[in-house]
mmCIF file of C-alpha atoms in Angstrom:
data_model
loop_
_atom_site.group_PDB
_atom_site.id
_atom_site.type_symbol
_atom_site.label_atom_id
_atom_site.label_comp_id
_atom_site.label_asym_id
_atom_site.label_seq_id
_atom_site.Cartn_x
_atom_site.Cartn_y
_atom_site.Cartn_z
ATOM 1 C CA UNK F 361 80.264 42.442 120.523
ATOM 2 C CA UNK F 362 82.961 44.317 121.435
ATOM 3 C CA UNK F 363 83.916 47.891 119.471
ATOM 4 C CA UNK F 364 86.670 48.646 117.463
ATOM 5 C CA UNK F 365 87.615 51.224 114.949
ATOM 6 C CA UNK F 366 90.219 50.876 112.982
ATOM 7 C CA UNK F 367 91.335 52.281 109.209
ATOM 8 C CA UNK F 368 94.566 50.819 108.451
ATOM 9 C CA UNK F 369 93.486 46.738 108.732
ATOM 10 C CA UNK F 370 90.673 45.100 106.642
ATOM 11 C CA UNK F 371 87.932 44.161 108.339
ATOM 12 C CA UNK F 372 85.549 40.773 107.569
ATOM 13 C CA UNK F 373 83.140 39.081 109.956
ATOM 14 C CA UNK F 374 82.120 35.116 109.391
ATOM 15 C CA UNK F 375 79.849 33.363 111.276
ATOM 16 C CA UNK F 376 79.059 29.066 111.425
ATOM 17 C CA UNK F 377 75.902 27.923 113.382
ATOM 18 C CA UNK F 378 75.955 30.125 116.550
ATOM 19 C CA UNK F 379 79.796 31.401 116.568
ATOM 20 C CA UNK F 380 80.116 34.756 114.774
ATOM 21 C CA UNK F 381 83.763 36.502 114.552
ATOM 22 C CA UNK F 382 84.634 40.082 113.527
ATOM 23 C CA UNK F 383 88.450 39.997 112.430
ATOM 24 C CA UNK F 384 91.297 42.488 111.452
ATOM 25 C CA UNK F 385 93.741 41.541 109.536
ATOM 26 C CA UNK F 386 96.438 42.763 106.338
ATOM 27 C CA UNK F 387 94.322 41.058 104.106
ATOM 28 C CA UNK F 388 90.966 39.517 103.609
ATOM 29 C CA UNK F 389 91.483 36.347 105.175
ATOM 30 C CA UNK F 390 87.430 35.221 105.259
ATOM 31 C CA UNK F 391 88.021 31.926 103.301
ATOM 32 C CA UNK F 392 90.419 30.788 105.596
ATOM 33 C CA UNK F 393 89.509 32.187 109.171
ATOM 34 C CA UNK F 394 85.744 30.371 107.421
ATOM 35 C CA UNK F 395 87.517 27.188 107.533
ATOM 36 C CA UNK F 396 89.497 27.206 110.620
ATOM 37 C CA UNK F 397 85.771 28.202 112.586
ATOM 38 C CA UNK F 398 84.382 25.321 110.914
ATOM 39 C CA UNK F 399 87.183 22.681 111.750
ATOM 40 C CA UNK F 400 87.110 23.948 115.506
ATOM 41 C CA UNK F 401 82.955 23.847 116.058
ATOM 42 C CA UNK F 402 83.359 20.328 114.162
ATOM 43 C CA UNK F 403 86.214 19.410 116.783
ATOM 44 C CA UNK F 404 84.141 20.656 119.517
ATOM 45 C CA UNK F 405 80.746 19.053 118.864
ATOM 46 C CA UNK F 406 82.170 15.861 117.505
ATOM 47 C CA UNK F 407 83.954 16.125 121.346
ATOM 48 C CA UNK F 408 81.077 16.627 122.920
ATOM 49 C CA UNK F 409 78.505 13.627 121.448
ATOM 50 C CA UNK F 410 80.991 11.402 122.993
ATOM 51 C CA UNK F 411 81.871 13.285 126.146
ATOM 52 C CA UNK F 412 78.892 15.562 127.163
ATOM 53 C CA UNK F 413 79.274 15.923 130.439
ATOM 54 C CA UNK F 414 82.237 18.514 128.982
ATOM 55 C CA UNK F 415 79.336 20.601 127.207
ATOM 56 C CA UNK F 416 76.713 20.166 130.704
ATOM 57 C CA UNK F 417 79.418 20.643 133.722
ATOM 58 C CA UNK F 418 80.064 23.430 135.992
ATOM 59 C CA UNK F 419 83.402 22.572 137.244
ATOM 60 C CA UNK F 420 86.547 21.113 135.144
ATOM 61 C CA UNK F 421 86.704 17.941 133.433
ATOM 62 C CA UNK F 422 89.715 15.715 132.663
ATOM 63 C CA UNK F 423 90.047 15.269 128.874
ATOM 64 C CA UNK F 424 92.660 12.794 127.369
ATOM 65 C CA UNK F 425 96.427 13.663 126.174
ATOM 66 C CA UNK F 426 95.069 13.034 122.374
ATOM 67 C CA UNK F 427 91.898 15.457 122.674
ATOM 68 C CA UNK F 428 92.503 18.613 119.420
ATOM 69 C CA UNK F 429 93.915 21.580 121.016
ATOM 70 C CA UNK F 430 90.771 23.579 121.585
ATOM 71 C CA UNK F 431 89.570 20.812 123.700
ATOM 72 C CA UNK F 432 92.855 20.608 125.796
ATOM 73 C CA UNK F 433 92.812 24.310 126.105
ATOM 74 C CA UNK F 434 89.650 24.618 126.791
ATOM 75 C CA UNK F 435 89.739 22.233 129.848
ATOM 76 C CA UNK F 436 93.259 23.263 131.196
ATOM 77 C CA UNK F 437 91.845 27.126 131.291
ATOM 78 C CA UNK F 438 88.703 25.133 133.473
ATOM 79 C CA UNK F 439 91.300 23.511 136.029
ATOM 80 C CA UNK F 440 92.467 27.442 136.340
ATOM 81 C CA UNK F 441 89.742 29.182 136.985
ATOM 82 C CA UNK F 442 87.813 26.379 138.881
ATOM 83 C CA UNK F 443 84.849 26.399 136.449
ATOM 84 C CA UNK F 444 83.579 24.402 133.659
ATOM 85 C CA UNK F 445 84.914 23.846 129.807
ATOM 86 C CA UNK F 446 82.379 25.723 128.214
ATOM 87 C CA UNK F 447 83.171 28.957 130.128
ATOM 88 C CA UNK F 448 86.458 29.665 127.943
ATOM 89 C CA UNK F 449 84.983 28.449 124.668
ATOM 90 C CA UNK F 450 84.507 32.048 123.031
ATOM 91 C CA UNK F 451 88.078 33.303 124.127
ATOM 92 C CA UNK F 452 89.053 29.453 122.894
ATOM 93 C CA UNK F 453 88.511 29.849 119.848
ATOM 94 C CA UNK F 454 89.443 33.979 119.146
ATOM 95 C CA UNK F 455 93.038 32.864 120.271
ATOM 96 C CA UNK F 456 93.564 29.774 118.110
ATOM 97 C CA UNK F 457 92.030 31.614 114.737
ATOM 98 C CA UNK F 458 94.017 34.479 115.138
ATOM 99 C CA UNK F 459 97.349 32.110 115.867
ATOM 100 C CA UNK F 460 96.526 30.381 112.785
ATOM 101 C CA UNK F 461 95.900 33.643 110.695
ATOM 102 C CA UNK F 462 99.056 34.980 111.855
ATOM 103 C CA UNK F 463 100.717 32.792 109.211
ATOM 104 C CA UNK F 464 99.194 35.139 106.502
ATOM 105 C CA UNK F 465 98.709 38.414 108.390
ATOM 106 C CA UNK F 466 101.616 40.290 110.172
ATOM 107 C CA UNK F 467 98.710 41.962 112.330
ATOM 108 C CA UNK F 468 95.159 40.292 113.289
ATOM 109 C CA UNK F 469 92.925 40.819 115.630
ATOM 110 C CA UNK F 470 89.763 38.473 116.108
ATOM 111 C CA UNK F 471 86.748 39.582 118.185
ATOM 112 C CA UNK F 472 84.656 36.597 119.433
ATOM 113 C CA UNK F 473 81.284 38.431 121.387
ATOM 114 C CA UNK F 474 83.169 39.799 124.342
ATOM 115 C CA UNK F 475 86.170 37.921 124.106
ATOM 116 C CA UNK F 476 89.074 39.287 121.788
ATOM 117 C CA UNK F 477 92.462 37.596 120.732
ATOM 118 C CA UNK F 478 94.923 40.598 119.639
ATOM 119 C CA UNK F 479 98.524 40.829 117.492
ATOM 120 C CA UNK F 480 99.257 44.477 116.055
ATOM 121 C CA UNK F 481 101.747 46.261 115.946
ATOM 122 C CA UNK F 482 100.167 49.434 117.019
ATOM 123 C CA UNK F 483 98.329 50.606 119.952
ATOM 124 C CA UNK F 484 94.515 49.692 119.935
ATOM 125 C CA UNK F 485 91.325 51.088 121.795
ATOM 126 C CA UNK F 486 88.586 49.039 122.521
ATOM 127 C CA UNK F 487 85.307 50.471 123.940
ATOM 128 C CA UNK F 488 85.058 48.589 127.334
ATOM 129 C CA UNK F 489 80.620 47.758 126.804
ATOM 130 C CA UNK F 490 78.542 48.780 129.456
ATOM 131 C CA UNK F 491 81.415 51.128 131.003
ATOM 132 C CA UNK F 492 83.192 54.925 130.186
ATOM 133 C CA UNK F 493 86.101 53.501 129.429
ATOM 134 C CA UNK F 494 88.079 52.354 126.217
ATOM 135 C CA UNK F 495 91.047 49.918 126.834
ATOM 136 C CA UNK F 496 94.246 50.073 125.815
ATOM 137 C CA UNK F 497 96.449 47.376 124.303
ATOM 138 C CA UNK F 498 100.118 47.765 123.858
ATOM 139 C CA UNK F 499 101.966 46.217 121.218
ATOM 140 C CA UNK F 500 105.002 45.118 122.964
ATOM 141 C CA UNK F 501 102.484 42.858 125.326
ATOM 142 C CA UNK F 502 101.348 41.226 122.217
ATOM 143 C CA UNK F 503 99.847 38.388 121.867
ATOM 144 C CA UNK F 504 96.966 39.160 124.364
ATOM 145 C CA UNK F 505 93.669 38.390 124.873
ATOM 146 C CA UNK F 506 90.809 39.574 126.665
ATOM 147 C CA UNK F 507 87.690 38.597 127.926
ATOM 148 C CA UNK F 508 84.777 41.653 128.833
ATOM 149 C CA UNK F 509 81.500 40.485 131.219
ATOM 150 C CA UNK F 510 78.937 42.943 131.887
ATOM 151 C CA UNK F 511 75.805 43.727 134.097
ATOM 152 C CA UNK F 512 77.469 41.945 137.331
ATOM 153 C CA UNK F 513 74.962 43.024 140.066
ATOM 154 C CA UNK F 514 78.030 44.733 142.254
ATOM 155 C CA UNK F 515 79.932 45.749 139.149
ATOM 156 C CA UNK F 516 78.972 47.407 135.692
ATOM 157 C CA UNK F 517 82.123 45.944 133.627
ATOM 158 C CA UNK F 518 84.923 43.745 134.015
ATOM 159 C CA UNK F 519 87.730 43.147 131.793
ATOM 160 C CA UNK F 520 90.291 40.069 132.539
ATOM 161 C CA UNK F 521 93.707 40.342 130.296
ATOM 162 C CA UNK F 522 96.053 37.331 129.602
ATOM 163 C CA UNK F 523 98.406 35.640 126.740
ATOM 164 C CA UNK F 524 95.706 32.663 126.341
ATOM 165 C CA UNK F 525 92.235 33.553 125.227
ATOM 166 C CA UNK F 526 91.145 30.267 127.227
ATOM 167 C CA UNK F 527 91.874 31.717 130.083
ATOM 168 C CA UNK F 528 90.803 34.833 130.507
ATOM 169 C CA UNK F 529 87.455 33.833 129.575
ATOM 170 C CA UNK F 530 87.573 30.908 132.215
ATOM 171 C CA UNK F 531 88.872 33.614 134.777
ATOM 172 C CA UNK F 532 86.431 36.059 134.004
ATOM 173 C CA UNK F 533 83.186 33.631 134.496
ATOM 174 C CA UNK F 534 84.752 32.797 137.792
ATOM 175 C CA UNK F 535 85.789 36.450 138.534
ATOM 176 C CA UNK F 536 82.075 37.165 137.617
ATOM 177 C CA UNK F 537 80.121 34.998 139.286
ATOM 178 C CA UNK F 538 82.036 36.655 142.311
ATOM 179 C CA UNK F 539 81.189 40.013 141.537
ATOM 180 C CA UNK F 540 77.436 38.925 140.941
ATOM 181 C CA UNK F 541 77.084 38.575 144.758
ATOM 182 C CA UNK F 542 77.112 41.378 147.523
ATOM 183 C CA UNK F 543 80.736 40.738 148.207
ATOM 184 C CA UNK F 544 84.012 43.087 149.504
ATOM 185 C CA UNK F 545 85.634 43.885 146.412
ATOM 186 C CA UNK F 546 88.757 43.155 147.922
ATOM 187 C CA UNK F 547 87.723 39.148 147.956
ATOM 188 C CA UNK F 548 87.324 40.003 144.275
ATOM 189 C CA UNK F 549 90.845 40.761 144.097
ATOM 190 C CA UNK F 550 92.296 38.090 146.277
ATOM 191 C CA UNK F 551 90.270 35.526 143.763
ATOM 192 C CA UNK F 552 91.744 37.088 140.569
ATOM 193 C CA UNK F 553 95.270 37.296 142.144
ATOM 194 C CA UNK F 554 95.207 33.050 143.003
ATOM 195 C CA UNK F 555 94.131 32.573 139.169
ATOM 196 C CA UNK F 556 97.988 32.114 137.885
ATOM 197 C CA UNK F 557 98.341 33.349 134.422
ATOM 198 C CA UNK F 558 96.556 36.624 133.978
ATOM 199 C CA UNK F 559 98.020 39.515 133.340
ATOM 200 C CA UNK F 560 95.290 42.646 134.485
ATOM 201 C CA UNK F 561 92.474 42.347 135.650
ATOM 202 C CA UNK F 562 89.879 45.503 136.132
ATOM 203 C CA UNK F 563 86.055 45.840 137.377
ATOM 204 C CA UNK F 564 84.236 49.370 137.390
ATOM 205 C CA UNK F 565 81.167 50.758 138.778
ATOM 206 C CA UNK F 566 80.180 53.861 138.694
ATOM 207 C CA UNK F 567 83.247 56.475 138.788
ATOM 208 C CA UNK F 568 85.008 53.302 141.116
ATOM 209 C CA UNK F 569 87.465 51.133 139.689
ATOM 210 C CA UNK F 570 89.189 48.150 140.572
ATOM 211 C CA UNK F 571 92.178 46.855 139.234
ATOM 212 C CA UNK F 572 95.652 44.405 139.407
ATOM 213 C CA UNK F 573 98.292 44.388 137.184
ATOM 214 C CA UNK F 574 98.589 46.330 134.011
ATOM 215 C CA UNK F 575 95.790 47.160 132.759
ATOM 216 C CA UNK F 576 95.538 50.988 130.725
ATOM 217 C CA UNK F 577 92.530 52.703 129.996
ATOM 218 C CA UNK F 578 91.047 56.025 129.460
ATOM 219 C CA UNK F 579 87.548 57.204 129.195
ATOM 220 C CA UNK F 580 85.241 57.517 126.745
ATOM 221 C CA UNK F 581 85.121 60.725 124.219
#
């Protein structure tokens, strides 16, 4: 899960079946962020005993108009990145919580595994795993989200940044399976610049990095 330490939010995790959250907010919000992670698993499975081939495919699938919001989300970040629903389920579901929370909290953050949906009025640091490096997020690009793969084969970290949660988890499976092969890491960068609707994207290995757009770190310690 990805690391952040912070004194001046409160701090609650929740967890239903196999989803488990960590979230900041102004105020213990557990009850309802609880509720809202139930309603959006329910959504989701109920989706899937009818449809599973959105659960079992690899590449996007059309959904109808009248699908809940995760599920529309969830399949127009697929179309984006070119790979299948499931791949933006974790940032999915970060984003619309934290949306939803945002009625009771000026500031909340909600950490879903690697995958983080963020609203704060202050500059945050999160410790990028398996990397040296601690990202930065800037309140005045808030909302973001961000989705962190690790242990790529030709990379150590990557970290994809943009205003929908969906999405950067969709763009970082694609982005990753990429970087799992012996490829140019400029190819990397040509795929994450055709995936409209990101706003950084950044891959290290070693003492290299690669990045596009704005994406500010530092390193660890």
């Amino acid at each position: 899960m990805l690391d952040l330490t912070t004194n001046d939010l409160i701090n609650f995790e929740i967890q239903e079946k196999e989803t488990h959250l960590k979230v900041f907010a102004d105020a213990d919000l557990a009850e309802k962020a609880l509720a809202l992670l139930f309603n959006l698993r329910s959504e989701l499975e109920t989706f899937i005993a009818t449809t599973p081939r959105f659960k079992e495919a690899y590449s996007p699938v059309n959904v109808p108009f009248r699908s809940p919001q995760l599920i529309k989300n969830m399949a127009w970040a697929a179309r984006k990145g070119k790979v299948g629903p499931m791949a933006s389920v974790a940032g999915a579901i970060a984003e619309l919580i934290g949306k939803e929370l945002l009625k009771y909290s000026k500031e909340v953050i909600v950490i879903n595994g690697n995958d983080a949906f963020v609203q704060t009025d202050y500059e945050r640091e999160f410790a990028i795993p398996n990397s040296n490096y601690m990202l930065k997020i800037d309140p005045r690009d808030c909302p973001m989200a961000f989705s962190t793969l690790t242990n790529l084969g030709t990379a150590e970290a990557l970290v994809v940044k943009s205003k929908s949660g969906a999405l950067a988890d969709a763009a970082a499976t694609a982005i990753g399976n990429v970087l799992r092969d012996p490829i140019e890491y400029d190819d990397v960068m040509k795929l994450a610049k055709k995936i409209r609707g990101l706003k950084g994207v950044l891959f290290t290995k070693g003492d290299f990095i690669g990045a596009i757009g704005k994406m500010d770190i530092r390193s660890k310690g």
